[in-house]
Amino acid sequence: GLECTEAHVTVRELLRGEEPIELAKGTAKFEKGTATVQLSVTLERAGPCVVEVSMQAPPGDTIPENDTRVLTFNVTRDRIRLLHVAGHPSYDARALRRWLKSDESLDLVAFFILRTEGDDPQASDSDLALIPFPVDDLFQGEPLRSFDAVVLQDIDSVEYKFAKYLDPLARYVRAGGGLVMVGGASSFTAGGYAGTKLEQVLPVHLDQRERPFDGVEFVPRYTESGRQAPVLHALRALVGDQLPSMAGSNTLGPAREGALVLWEHPERRAGGEPMPVLALGEAGDGRAIALGVDGTHLLAFSQMAAAVAGRGYGALWDGLLRWLMRDPRVEAARMELVGECIAGEPATLRLVRTAGATGSVRLRLEQLGVETTKPLEFAPKADATGSIEVDLGRLKPGGYTVSARIGAAPPTRYDFACERGGQAWSDSRPDPARLERISKATGGRAVSVESVGDLPLPAATEVTAERHVSPLLPPWAWTLMAALALGGHWFVRRRGGLA
């Protein structure tokens, strides 16, 4: 019965701790009470995504709450789109580029900086096969969002005019992108990243007070988190806790809150703790990796690597990229809802540990798209089978994310939608086909609102009543007794001198 000719529809992706991203919008034109609009939506982030579809409530809508639907999508990639930018041609950059190109599941765009503007090749640009570094074409909004992850390897952000794009790159990570920063003489602090927005999405702080790079050779050491993290299980299965000797390390500060250090320096310190060498962390909806060395190629070409035919290099980078893409095979847990999540009704989450995941379980529940939401913390106890069911309480409508951390392993994330009243509430219109089936099964008849008057009235029912009275005594007897009682009362009063 609403008088409206069109409906404005907006589709947004809900993010953690960030404003929602508008994916599409359109206008649906009504014809005979029905309107349809087709919107093209591209979800750039791999993994679970929560999408909100909302319609502007028309005047007179008595149930505006159901003008919004919240849907969950699990986005997968047939090929991971990766941008690899290396600041210097080195053994480490060459090894990584060759390995990335050899993986058919990766769609790679790679750039090597071979000369700067200060180099004099003693030839004109037309005589050179080299092209300028297309920083403006790569790191602007639309081209950058087309990549699933970005690898910055030993590149100076100031020298190559990359500094002005650090803020967009940080927003890209928070919106769900992946970032790997690989060490080298021009990386981290030496590359001008300290104090920038990009530093804030890295899993480590950057210390500008010390020298940016230390050339002392060392062997990285596994932390307890590194031994438990599924991301390094394949590497440790090949070479155990043995790692090659690295020729120097970048100066990294302490790990940020919530970040996990997998490798640490055996001698150097950061904030009173061993200095991180390999650390993982999350920022908003994205993930970032800080690798403070440029010698991982020794896992492929060294005396130690020869014992396993150099397979350790691929095991390391395969695990890191899978973790960036939230591959379930490198997550510490699997989570799912028990039944449907309906706003205002109890919601239950089931968590199952993956093989090898040990330690206490901590859960963190946050509402997506709301910056001021205070996360809820849970510390459930696991049963003998390792399966856990957690009561999340009665949730409000919207999108939610649960972050589960098992022991010292990196956190696992699960996104889901919670709607008011479920499917029935989202469309409150009567279902004529279902009503007709119900009426037929109960011996009735289904009609539309306009045809209610056509329903036959039931036949009139005749009601008959009959009353029978049987007195205890005839009326004259009741009169005689009343007269005798009155006369006796008068006689008694006279005898007593009261009359």
Tab-separated table of C-alpha atoms in Angstrom:
chain	number	residue	atom	x	y	z
A	1	GLY	CA	0.000	0.000	0.000
A	2	LEU	CA	2.989	2.366	-0.100
A	3	GLU	CA	2.865	5.106	-2.691
A	4	CYS	CA	6.355	5.141	-4.199
A	5	THR	CA	7.663	4.949	-7.718
A	6	GLU	CA	11.336	4.146	-7.070
A	7	ALA	CA	13.710	2.864	-4.377
A	8	HIS	CA	17.333	3.891	-3.898
A	9	VAL	CA	19.573	0.916	-3.068
A	10	THR	CA	23.126	1.092	-1.675
A	11	VAL	CA	25.609	-1.775	-1.241
A	12	ARG	CA	28.462	-1.361	1.277
A	13	GLU	CA	31.182	-3.620	2.626
A	14	LEU	CA	31.487	-3.528	6.431
A	15	LEU	CA	35.037	-3.297	7.788
A	16	ARG	CA	36.581	-3.674	11.218
A	17	GLY	CA	37.308	-0.331	12.878
A	18	GLU	CA	36.880	1.551	9.594
A	19	GLU	CA	34.073	3.307	7.768
A	20	PRO	CA	32.144	1.015	5.387
A	21	ILE	CA	33.208	1.065	1.739
A	22	GLU	CA	30.485	1.818	-0.799
A	23	LEU	CA	30.542	-0.880	-3.486
A	24	ALA	CA	27.570	0.080	-5.653
A	25	LYS	CA	24.344	2.064	-5.698
A	26	GLY	CA	21.330	2.213	-7.968
A	27	THR	CA	17.644	3.033	-8.300
A	28	ALA	CA	14.894	0.448	-8.694
A	29	LYS	CA	11.745	1.500	-10.602
A	30	PHE	CA	8.441	0.032	-9.387
A	31	GLU	CA	6.068	-1.652	-11.804
A	32	LYS	CA	2.860	-3.190	-10.402
A	33	GLY	CA	4.260	-3.125	-6.880
A	34	THR	CA	7.576	-4.815	-7.754
A	35	ALA	CA	10.986	-3.274	-8.432
A	36	THR	CA	14.223	-4.923	-9.540
A	37	VAL	CA	17.701	-3.449	-9.826
A	38	GLN	CA	20.914	-5.202	-10.871
A	39	LEU	CA	24.135	-3.931	-9.308
A	40	SER	CA	27.663	-5.058	-10.184
A	41	VAL	CA	29.731	-5.593	-7.011
A	42	THR	CA	33.444	-6.420	-6.844
A	43	LEU	CA	34.849	-7.738	-3.565
A	44	GLU	CA	38.578	-7.041	-3.606
A	45	ARG	CA	39.499	-8.771	-0.340
A	46	ALA	CA	39.925	-12.527	-0.151
A	47	GLY	CA	38.355	-14.354	2.770
A	48	PRO	CA	35.054	-13.745	4.602
A	49	CYS	CA	33.312	-10.458	3.825
A	50	VAL	CA	30.121	-8.932	5.234
A	51	VAL	CA	28.046	-6.836	2.823
A	52	GLU	CA	25.166	-4.547	3.767
A	53	VAL	CA	22.381	-3.945	1.216
A	54	SER	CA	20.099	-1.083	2.255
A	55	MET	CA	17.113	0.645	0.682
A	56	GLN	CA	15.987	4.154	1.534
A	57	ALA	CA	12.743	3.768	3.482
A	58	PRO	CA	9.797	5.332	1.572
A	59	PRO	CA	7.271	7.541	3.430
A	60	GLY	CA	4.687	5.487	5.278
A	61	ASP	CA	6.900	2.399	5.712
A	62	THR	CA	5.830	0.987	9.076
A	63	ILE	CA	8.720	-1.520	9.240
A	64	PRO	CA	11.814	0.465	8.154
A	65	GLU	CA	14.079	-1.947	10.042
A	66	ASN	CA	13.762	-4.573	7.315
A	67	ASP	CA	14.944	-2.188	4.602
A	68	THR	CA	18.491	-3.431	5.318
A	69	ARG	CA	19.946	-6.886	4.686
A	70	VAL	CA	23.345	-8.047	5.944
A	71	LEU	CA	24.930	-10.848	3.900
A	72	THR	CA	28.101	-12.914	4.341
A	73	PHE	CA	30.358	-13.904	1.431
A	74	ASN	CA	33.436	-16.122	1.415
A	75	VAL	CA	35.679	-14.703	-1.312
A	76	THR	CA	38.305	-16.927	-2.915
A	77	ARG	CA	40.809	-16.256	-5.676
A	78	ASP	CA	41.608	-18.570	-8.530
A	79	ARG	CA	44.895	-16.662	-8.761
A	80	ILE	CA	46.396	-14.327	-6.171
A	81	ARG	CA	47.222	-10.910	-7.665
A	82	LEU	CA	50.568	-9.783	-6.313
A	83	LEU	CA	52.654	-6.625	-6.785
A	84	HIS	CA	56.378	-7.048	-6.115
A	85	VAL	CA	58.565	-3.924	-6.088
A	86	ALA	CA	62.309	-4.303	-5.424
A	87	GLY	CA	64.578	-1.318	-4.892
A	88	HIS	CA	67.839	-3.042	-5.862
A	89	PRO	CA	68.776	-6.078	-7.962
A	90	SER	CA	70.022	-8.557	-5.369
A	91	TYR	CA	70.210	-12.294	-4.851
A	92	ASP	CA	67.274	-12.112	-2.453
A	93	ALA	CA	65.081	-10.043	-4.806
A	94	ARG	CA	65.916	-12.307	-7.729
A	95	ALA	CA	65.144	-15.475	-5.752
A	96	LEU	CA	61.777	-14.139	-4.616
A	97	ARG	CA	60.793	-12.983	-8.084
A	98	ARG	CA	61.745	-16.345	-9.634
A	99	TRP	CA	59.785	-18.262	-7.019
A	100	LEU	CA	56.705	-16.045	-7.418
A	101	LYS	CA	56.785	-16.443	-11.200
A	102	SER	CA	57.080	-20.221	-10.890
A	103	ASP	CA	53.830	-20.496	-8.914
A	104	GLU	CA	50.912	-20.841	-11.335
A	105	SER	CA	48.450	-19.739	-8.627
A	106	LEU	CA	50.029	-16.257	-8.550
A	107	ASP	CA	49.381	-13.455	-11.000
A	108	LEU	CA	52.568	-11.407	-10.571
A	109	VAL	CA	53.410	-7.837	-11.499
A	110	ALA	CA	57.083	-7.197	-10.638
A	111	PHE	CA	59.312	-4.116	-10.908
A	112	PHE	CA	63.041	-3.835	-10.250
A	113	ILE	CA	64.663	-0.436	-9.757
A	114	LEU	CA	67.843	-0.615	-11.825
A	115	ARG	CA	68.744	3.074	-12.003
A	116	THR	CA	67.807	6.306	-10.287
A	117	GLU	CA	67.355	9.778	-11.720
A	118	GLY	CA	70.909	10.592	-10.605
A	119	ASP	CA	72.463	7.770	-12.648
A	120	ASP	CA	74.098	8.717	-15.920
A	121	PRO	CA	73.810	5.821	-18.392
A	122	GLN	CA	75.570	7.949	-21.054
A	123	ALA	CA	72.708	7.260	-23.439
A	124	SER	CA	69.390	8.863	-24.279
A	125	ASP	CA	66.166	7.478	-22.868
A	126	SER	CA	65.107	6.392	-26.359
A	127	ASP	CA	68.189	4.158	-26.567
A	128	LEU	CA	67.454	2.405	-23.268
A	129	ALA	CA	65.156	-0.569	-22.770
A	130	LEU	CA	64.522	0.535	-19.176
A	131	ILE	CA	61.321	2.381	-18.318
A	132	PRO	CA	60.785	4.825	-15.435
A	133	PHE	CA	59.321	3.377	-12.271
A	134	PRO	CA	55.506	3.829	-12.778
A	135	VAL	CA	54.842	4.793	-9.170
A	136	ASP	CA	51.913	7.060	-10.066
A	137	ASP	CA	50.240	4.355	-12.141
A	138	LEU	CA	50.666	1.600	-9.540
A	139	PHE	CA	49.820	3.204	-6.232
A	140	GLN	CA	46.776	5.280	-7.039
A	141	GLY	CA	43.388	4.105	-5.749
A	142	GLU	CA	41.944	1.823	-8.411
A	143	PRO	CA	45.166	0.091	-9.602
A	144	LEU	CA	46.297	-0.505	-6.017
A	145	ARG	CA	42.976	-2.082	-4.968
A	146	SER	CA	43.261	-4.577	-7.808
A	147	PHE	CA	46.127	-6.371	-5.996
A	148	ASP	CA	45.613	-8.862	-3.171
A	149	ALA	CA	49.022	-8.130	-1.643
A	150	VAL	CA	52.022	-5.842	-2.104
A	151	VAL	CA	55.653	-6.843	-1.471
A	152	LEU	CA	58.055	-3.939	-0.848
A	153	GLN	CA	61.611	-5.240	-0.923
A	154	ASP	CA	64.543	-2.983	-0.048
A	155	ILE	CA	63.026	0.112	-1.676
A	156	ASP	CA	63.672	3.713	-0.639
A	157	SER	CA	60.361	5.566	-0.508
A	158	VAL	CA	61.977	9.024	-0.708
A	159	GLU	CA	64.422	8.417	-3.524
A	160	TYR	CA	61.840	6.801	-5.786
A	161	LYS	CA	59.083	9.383	-5.035
A	162	PHE	CA	57.021	6.788	-3.269
A	163	ALA	CA	56.519	8.660	0.023
A	164	LYS	CA	53.326	10.476	-1.058
A	165	TYR	CA	51.599	7.116	-1.569
A	166	LEU	CA	52.342	5.691	1.882
A	167	ASP	CA	49.036	6.990	3.276
A	168	PRO	CA	46.943	5.380	0.482
A	169	LEU	CA	48.945	2.187	0.903
A	170	ALA	CA	48.169	2.176	4.640
A	171	ARG	CA	44.448	2.656	3.877
A	172	TYR	CA	44.696	-0.187	1.366
A	173	VAL	CA	45.996	-2.510	4.099
A	174	ARG	CA	43.326	-1.455	6.598
A	175	ALA	CA	40.661	-2.060	3.969
A	176	GLY	CA	41.742	-5.692	3.596
A	177	GLY	CA	44.946	-5.715	1.548
A	178	GLY	CA	48.115	-7.611	2.364
A	179	LEU	CA	51.586	-6.116	2.829
A	180	VAL	CA	55.039	-7.693	3.090
A	181	MET	CA	58.016	-5.458	3.816
A	182	VAL	CA	61.301	-7.267	3.203
A	183	GLY	CA	64.547	-5.994	4.656
A	184	GLY	CA	67.620	-4.556	3.036
A	185	ALA	CA	69.894	-1.541	3.244
A	186	SER	CA	67.072	0.765	2.004
A	187	SER	CA	64.130	-0.771	3.819
A	188	PHE	CA	62.201	0.091	7.007
A	189	THR	CA	63.843	3.089	8.750
A	190	ALA	CA	66.493	3.522	6.049
A	191	GLY	CA	63.754	3.768	3.413
A	192	GLY	CA	61.926	6.634	5.085
A	193	TYR	CA	59.028	4.593	6.487
A	194	ALA	CA	59.475	5.542	10.150
A	195	GLY	CA	56.847	7.957	11.461
A	196	THR	CA	54.518	7.447	8.473
A	197	LYS	CA	51.007	6.043	8.256
A	198	LEU	CA	52.449	2.902	6.709
A	199	GLU	CA	54.516	2.245	9.822
A	200	GLN	CA	51.274	2.136	11.823
A	201	VAL	CA	50.048	-0.908	9.901
A	202	LEU	CA	53.331	-2.798	10.280
A	203	PRO	CA	53.498	-5.372	13.097
A	204	VAL	CA	56.580	-3.630	14.561
A	205	HIS	CA	57.535	-0.117	15.578
A	206	LEU	CA	60.456	1.534	13.767
A	207	ASP	CA	63.241	3.014	15.872
A	208	GLN	CA	64.910	6.083	14.331
A	209	ARG	CA	67.423	6.542	17.144
A	210	GLU	CA	69.706	3.662	16.138
A	211	ARG	CA	71.495	2.854	12.898
A	212	PRO	CA	68.956	1.537	10.386
A	213	PHE	CA	70.947	-1.544	9.374
A	214	ASP	CA	73.418	-3.757	11.226
A	215	GLY	CA	75.894	-5.762	9.141
A	216	VAL	CA	76.824	-8.326	11.801
A	217	GLU	CA	76.133	-11.866	10.640
A	218	PHE	CA	73.689	-13.860	12.772
A	219	VAL	CA	71.328	-16.852	12.784
A	220	PRO	CA	67.661	-15.994	13.488
A	221	ARG	CA	66.068	-17.777	16.430
A	222	TYR	CA	62.535	-19.199	16.612
A	223	THR	CA	60.206	-17.824	19.271
A	224	GLU	CA	57.589	-19.958	21.001
A	225	SER	CA	54.990	-18.432	18.674
A	226	GLY	CA	57.148	-19.363	15.688
A	227	ARG	CA	57.242	-22.993	16.773
A	228	GLN	CA	53.462	-23.148	17.174
A	229	ALA	CA	52.371	-21.041	14.201
A	230	PRO	CA	50.878	-23.149	11.372
A	231	VAL	CA	52.360	-20.634	8.911
A	232	LEU	CA	55.842	-22.103	9.571
A	233	HIS	CA	54.866	-25.763	10.004
A	234	ALA	CA	55.935	-26.694	6.465
A	235	LEU	CA	59.344	-25.030	6.890
A	236	ARG	CA	60.000	-26.651	10.266
A	237	ALA	CA	58.915	-30.017	8.871
A	238	LEU	CA	61.793	-29.745	6.372
A	239	VAL	CA	64.642	-28.209	8.380
A	240	GLY	CA	63.420	-28.241	11.976
A	241	ASP	CA	64.544	-25.224	13.990
A	242	GLN	CA	67.659	-24.803	11.867
A	243	LEU	CA	67.976	-21.536	9.917
A	244	PRO	CA	70.821	-20.229	7.728
A	245	SER	CA	73.214	-17.493	8.844
A	246	MET	CA	72.005	-14.070	7.630
A	247	ALA	CA	74.373	-11.290	6.562
A	248	GLY	CA	72.973	-8.457	8.654
A	249	SER	CA	69.594	-7.260	9.856
A	250	ASN	CA	67.406	-4.171	9.747
A	251	THR	CA	66.768	-2.310	12.986
A	252	LEU	CA	63.205	-3.050	14.071
A	253	GLY	CA	61.482	-1.792	17.186
A	254	PRO	CA	59.253	-3.719	19.581
A	255	ALA	CA	56.266	-5.629	18.264
A	256	ARG	CA	52.932	-3.827	18.316
A	257	GLU	CA	50.109	-4.927	20.568
A	258	GLY	CA	48.488	-8.026	19.106
A	259	ALA	CA	51.392	-8.752	16.712
A	260	LEU	CA	53.313	-12.035	16.858
A	261	VAL	CA	57.062	-12.419	16.503
A	262	LEU	CA	58.082	-15.671	14.809
A	263	TRP	CA	61.853	-15.070	14.490
A	264	GLU	CA	63.973	-12.923	16.782
A	265	HIS	CA	67.581	-11.746	16.887
A	266	PRO	CA	69.745	-13.709	19.333
A	267	GLU	CA	71.718	-10.633	20.457
A	268	ARG	CA	70.087	-7.350	19.428
A	269	ARG	CA	67.391	-5.861	21.678
A	270	ALA	CA	64.294	-3.728	21.085
A	271	GLY	CA	62.585	-2.147	24.064
A	272	GLY	CA	64.104	-4.582	26.521
A	273	GLU	CA	63.059	-7.645	24.501
A	274	PRO	CA	64.897	-9.529	21.742
A	275	MET	CA	64.593	-7.608	18.472
A	276	PRO	CA	61.973	-9.033	16.058
A	277	VAL	CA	63.232	-10.413	12.755
A	278	LEU	CA	60.003	-11.884	11.359
A	279	ALA	CA	56.667	-10.619	12.703
A	280	LEU	CA	53.015	-10.921	11.672
A	281	GLY	CA	50.195	-8.538	12.503
A	282	GLU	CA	46.731	-7.336	11.562
A	283	ALA	CA	45.635	-3.762	10.836
A	284	GLY	CA	41.936	-3.161	10.324
A	285	ASP	CA	40.758	-5.765	7.827
A	286	GLY	CA	44.238	-6.374	6.392
A	287	ARG	CA	47.379	-8.223	7.372
A	288	ALA	CA	51.048	-7.213	7.282
A	289	ILE	CA	54.399	-9.004	7.565
A	290	ALA	CA	57.721	-7.463	8.559
A	291	LEU	CA	60.834	-9.454	7.551
A	292	GLY	CA	63.962	-7.638	8.734
A	293	VAL	CA	66.528	-9.535	6.640
A	294	ASP	CA	67.350	-9.882	2.941
A	295	GLY	CA	68.867	-13.346	3.172
A	296	THR	CA	65.952	-15.798	2.937
A	297	HIS	CA	67.351	-16.907	-0.446
A	298	LEU	CA	69.837	-18.943	1.607
A	299	LEU	CA	66.955	-21.345	2.302
A	300	ALA	CA	67.184	-22.162	-1.411
A	301	PHE	CA	70.936	-21.728	-2.145
A	302	SER	CA	73.240	-22.721	0.714
A	303	GLN	CA	74.891	-25.746	2.224
A	304	MET	CA	72.002	-26.115	4.652
A	305	ALA	CA	69.434	-25.817	1.849
A	306	ALA	CA	71.152	-28.520	-0.191
A	307	ALA	CA	70.044	-31.144	2.326
A	308	VAL	CA	66.388	-30.554	1.377
A	309	ALA	CA	66.967	-29.574	-2.272
A	310	GLY	CA	66.203	-25.917	-1.521
A	311	ARG	CA	62.562	-26.597	-0.704
A	312	GLY	CA	62.716	-24.602	2.511
A	313	TYR	CA	62.529	-21.305	0.597
A	314	GLY	CA	59.235	-22.201	-1.049
A	315	ALA	CA	57.861	-23.557	2.226
A	316	LEU	CA	58.558	-20.244	3.974
A	317	TRP	CA	57.057	-17.951	1.346
A	318	ASP	CA	54.141	-20.239	0.584
A	319	GLY	CA	53.168	-20.154	4.256
A	320	LEU	CA	53.535	-16.366	4.493
A	321	LEU	CA	51.415	-15.696	1.401
A	322	ARG	CA	48.761	-18.191	2.503
A	323	TRP	CA	48.556	-16.417	5.841
A	324	LEU	CA	48.113	-13.066	4.091
A	325	MET	CA	45.226	-14.534	2.087
A	326	ARG	CA	43.645	-16.138	5.187
A	327	ASP	CA	44.012	-19.649	3.804
A	328	PRO	CA	42.296	-22.055	6.262
A	329	ARG	CA	45.249	-24.442	5.936
A	330	VAL	CA	47.524	-22.078	7.866
A	331	GLU	CA	44.951	-20.904	10.399
A	332	ALA	CA	44.963	-22.268	13.943
A	333	ALA	CA	41.203	-22.842	14.126
A	334	ARG	CA	37.984	-23.237	12.159
A	335	MET	CA	34.863	-21.402	13.301
A	336	GLU	CA	31.188	-21.521	12.385
A	337	LEU	CA	27.843	-20.446	13.794
A	338	VAL	CA	25.577	-23.063	15.344
A	339	GLY	CA	22.366	-22.325	13.493
A	340	GLU	CA	21.281	-18.907	12.248
A	341	CYS	CA	22.200	-15.643	13.955
A	342	ILE	CA	19.008	-13.674	14.672
A	343	ALA	CA	19.218	-10.314	16.410
A	344	GLY	CA	17.909	-10.451	19.964
A	345	GLU	CA	18.193	-14.245	20.145
A	346	PRO	CA	21.073	-16.235	21.699
A	347	ALA	CA	23.935	-16.855	19.232
A	348	THR	CA	26.387	-19.737	19.576
A	349	LEU	CA	29.814	-20.078	17.944
A	350	ARG	CA	31.574	-23.402	17.421
A	351	LEU	CA	35.399	-23.451	17.272
A	352	VAL	CA	37.473	-26.461	16.236
A	353	ARG	CA	41.235	-26.494	16.612
A	354	THR	CA	43.376	-27.567	13.691
A	355	ALA	CA	45.977	-30.282	14.143
A	356	GLY	CA	48.862	-29.158	16.317
A	357	ALA	CA	47.109	-26.089	17.745
A	358	THR	CA	47.608	-26.151	21.504
A	359	GLY	CA	47.217	-23.687	24.337
A	360	SER	CA	44.483	-21.565	25.830
A	361	VAL	CA	41.753	-20.086	23.642
A	362	ARG	CA	40.892	-16.383	23.632
A	363	LEU	CA	38.066	-14.934	21.583
A	364	ARG	CA	37.432	-11.297	20.713
A	365	LEU	CA	34.060	-10.206	19.288
A	366	GLU	CA	33.682	-6.876	17.473
A	367	GLN	CA	30.908	-5.283	15.448
A	368	LEU	CA	31.915	-4.311	11.926
A	369	GLY	CA	31.518	-0.790	10.614
A	370	VAL	CA	31.268	0.736	14.110
A	371	GLU	CA	34.390	2.488	15.379
A	372	THR	CA	33.181	2.962	18.956
A	373	THR	CA	32.180	-0.638	19.622
A	374	LYS	CA	33.894	-2.087	22.676
A	375	PRO	CA	35.116	-5.604	21.866
A	376	LEU	CA	33.871	-8.484	23.990
A	377	GLU	CA	36.465	-10.904	25.353
A	378	PHE	CA	35.840	-14.615	25.919
A	379	ALA	CA	38.101	-17.255	27.457
A	380	PRO	CA	36.253	-20.574	26.941
A	381	LYS	CA	37.420	-24.009	28.028
A	382	ALA	CA	37.873	-26.738	25.439
A	383	ASP	CA	36.426	-30.213	25.883
A	384	ALA	CA	38.307	-33.440	25.308
A	385	THR	CA	37.765	-33.377	21.525
A	386	GLY	CA	39.037	-29.824	21.117
A	387	SER	CA	35.627	-28.519	19.976
A	388	ILE	CA	34.345	-25.435	21.766
A	389	GLU	CA	30.875	-23.884	21.756
A	390	VAL	CA	30.740	-20.295	22.984
A	391	ASP	CA	27.587	-18.339	23.843
A	392	LEU	CA	27.988	-14.941	22.173
A	393	GLY	CA	24.876	-13.551	23.829
A	394	ARG	CA	22.064	-11.634	22.181
A	395	LEU	CA	23.511	-9.518	19.387
A	396	LYS	CA	22.207	-6.415	17.655
A	397	PRO	CA	21.586	-6.389	13.882
A	398	GLY	CA	24.744	-5.936	11.802
A	399	GLY	CA	27.990	-7.591	10.800
A	400	TYR	CA	30.397	-9.096	13.329
A	401	THR	CA	33.908	-10.495	13.386
A	402	VAL	CA	35.364	-12.991	15.851
A	403	SER	CA	39.125	-13.167	16.325
A	404	ALA	CA	40.328	-16.405	17.927
A	405	ARG	CA	43.839	-16.830	19.290
A	406	ILE	CA	44.998	-20.278	20.368
A	407	GLY	CA	48.105	-20.278	22.479
A	408	ALA	CA	50.865	-18.298	20.806
A	409	ALA	CA	49.618	-18.929	17.242
A	410	PRO	CA	48.499	-16.040	14.984
A	411	PRO	CA	44.803	-15.126	15.328
A	412	THR	CA	42.089	-16.624	13.138
A	413	ARG	CA	39.221	-14.435	11.976
A	414	TYR	CA	35.592	-15.309	11.257
A	415	ASP	CA	33.007	-12.827	9.944
A	416	PHE	CA	29.240	-13.326	10.056
A	417	ALA	CA	25.978	-11.418	9.699
A	418	CYS	CA	23.200	-11.073	12.261
A	419	GLU	CA	19.755	-9.927	11.097
A	420	ARG	CA	16.577	-8.970	12.908
A	421	GLY	CA	14.131	-11.856	12.712
A	422	GLY	CA	16.050	-13.687	10.021
A	423	GLN	CA	14.594	-14.361	6.590
A	424	ALA	CA	10.949	-13.963	7.679
A	425	TRP	CA	11.571	-10.469	9.066
A	426	SER	CA	13.481	-9.234	6.064
A	427	ASP	CA	10.364	-9.702	3.873
A	428	SER	CA	7.210	-9.159	5.946
A	429	ARG	CA	4.798	-9.442	3.008
A	430	PRO	CA	2.320	-12.376	3.053
A	431	ASP	CA	3.290	-15.454	1.075
A	432	PRO	CA	0.154	-16.235	-1.008
A	433	ALA	CA	1.395	-19.642	-2.152
A	434	ARG	CA	2.174	-20.786	1.383
A	435	LEU	CA	-1.128	-19.450	2.744
A	436	GLU	CA	-3.012	-21.286	-0.009
A	437	ARG	CA	-1.266	-24.551	0.873
A	438	ILE	CA	-2.103	-24.081	4.575
A	439	SER	CA	-5.773	-23.350	3.835
A	440	LYS	CA	-6.027	-26.364	1.562
A	441	ALA	CA	-4.502	-28.648	4.171
A	442	THR	CA	-6.924	-27.397	6.851
A	443	GLY	CA	-10.016	-27.511	4.650
A	444	GLY	CA	-10.264	-23.749	4.186
A	445	ARG	CA	-10.092	-21.327	1.311
A	446	ALA	CA	-7.452	-18.657	0.524
A	447	VAL	CA	-8.424	-15.302	-1.011
A	448	SER	CA	-6.731	-11.935	-1.481
A	449	VAL	CA	-7.511	-8.855	0.584
A	450	GLU	CA	-9.763	-7.505	-2.149
A	451	SER	CA	-11.823	-10.733	-2.208
A	452	VAL	CA	-12.455	-11.120	1.517
A	453	GLY	CA	-16.146	-10.304	0.925
A	454	ASP	CA	-16.472	-13.337	-1.362
A	455	LEU	CA	-15.924	-15.743	1.508
A	456	PRO	CA	-19.269	-17.465	2.372
A	457	LEU	CA	-20.603	-16.852	5.845
A	458	PRO	CA	-21.211	-19.922	8.002
A	459	ALA	CA	-24.806	-21.168	8.373
A	460	ALA	CA	-26.783	-19.666	11.275
A	461	THR	CA	-26.936	-21.785	14.414
A	462	GLU	CA	-30.316	-21.964	16.270
A	463	VAL	CA	-29.952	-21.781	20.059
A	464	THR	CA	-32.963	-23.066	22.255
A	465	ALA	CA	-33.275	-22.584	26.064
A	466	GLU	CA	-35.914	-24.162	28.448
A	467	ARG	CA	-36.356	-23.408	32.168
A	468	HIS	CA	-38.122	-25.626	34.743
A	469	VAL	CA	-39.099	-24.313	38.283
A	470	SER	CA	-40.053	-26.667	41.181
A	471	PRO	CA	-40.986	-24.763	44.463
A	472	LEU	CA	-40.298	-26.371	47.831
A	473	LEU	CA	-43.723	-25.239	49.276
A	474	PRO	CA	-46.799	-23.636	47.785
A	475	PRO	CA	-47.096	-19.845	48.117
A	476	TRP	CA	-49.871	-19.945	50.735
A	477	ALA	CA	-47.632	-21.983	53.061
A	478	TRP	CA	-44.814	-19.400	52.849
A	479	THR	CA	-47.426	-16.628	53.591
A	480	LEU	CA	-48.813	-18.458	56.637
A	481	MET	CA	-45.349	-18.989	58.095
A	482	ALA	CA	-44.500	-15.331	57.642
A	483	ALA	CA	-47.747	-14.267	59.406
A	484	LEU	CA	-47.172	-16.625	62.336
A	485	ALA	CA	-43.593	-15.381	62.749
A	486	LEU	CA	-44.747	-11.761	62.778
A	487	GLY	CA	-47.541	-12.496	65.292
A	488	GLY	CA	-45.241	-14.460	67.576
A	489	HIS	CA	-42.718	-11.604	67.539
A	490	TRP	CA	-45.459	-9.091	68.550
A	491	PHE	CA	-46.689	-11.366	71.375
A	492	VAL	CA	-43.199	-11.768	72.847
A	493	ARG	CA	-42.611	-8.017	72.842
A	494	ARG	CA	-45.945	-7.365	74.600
A	495	ARG	CA	-45.177	-9.888	77.302
A	496	GLY	CA	-41.823	-8.279	77.857
A	497	GLY	CA	-43.280	-4.784	78.202
A	498	LEU	CA	-41.546	-3.485	75.118
A	499	ALA	CA	-44.608	-2.663	73.056
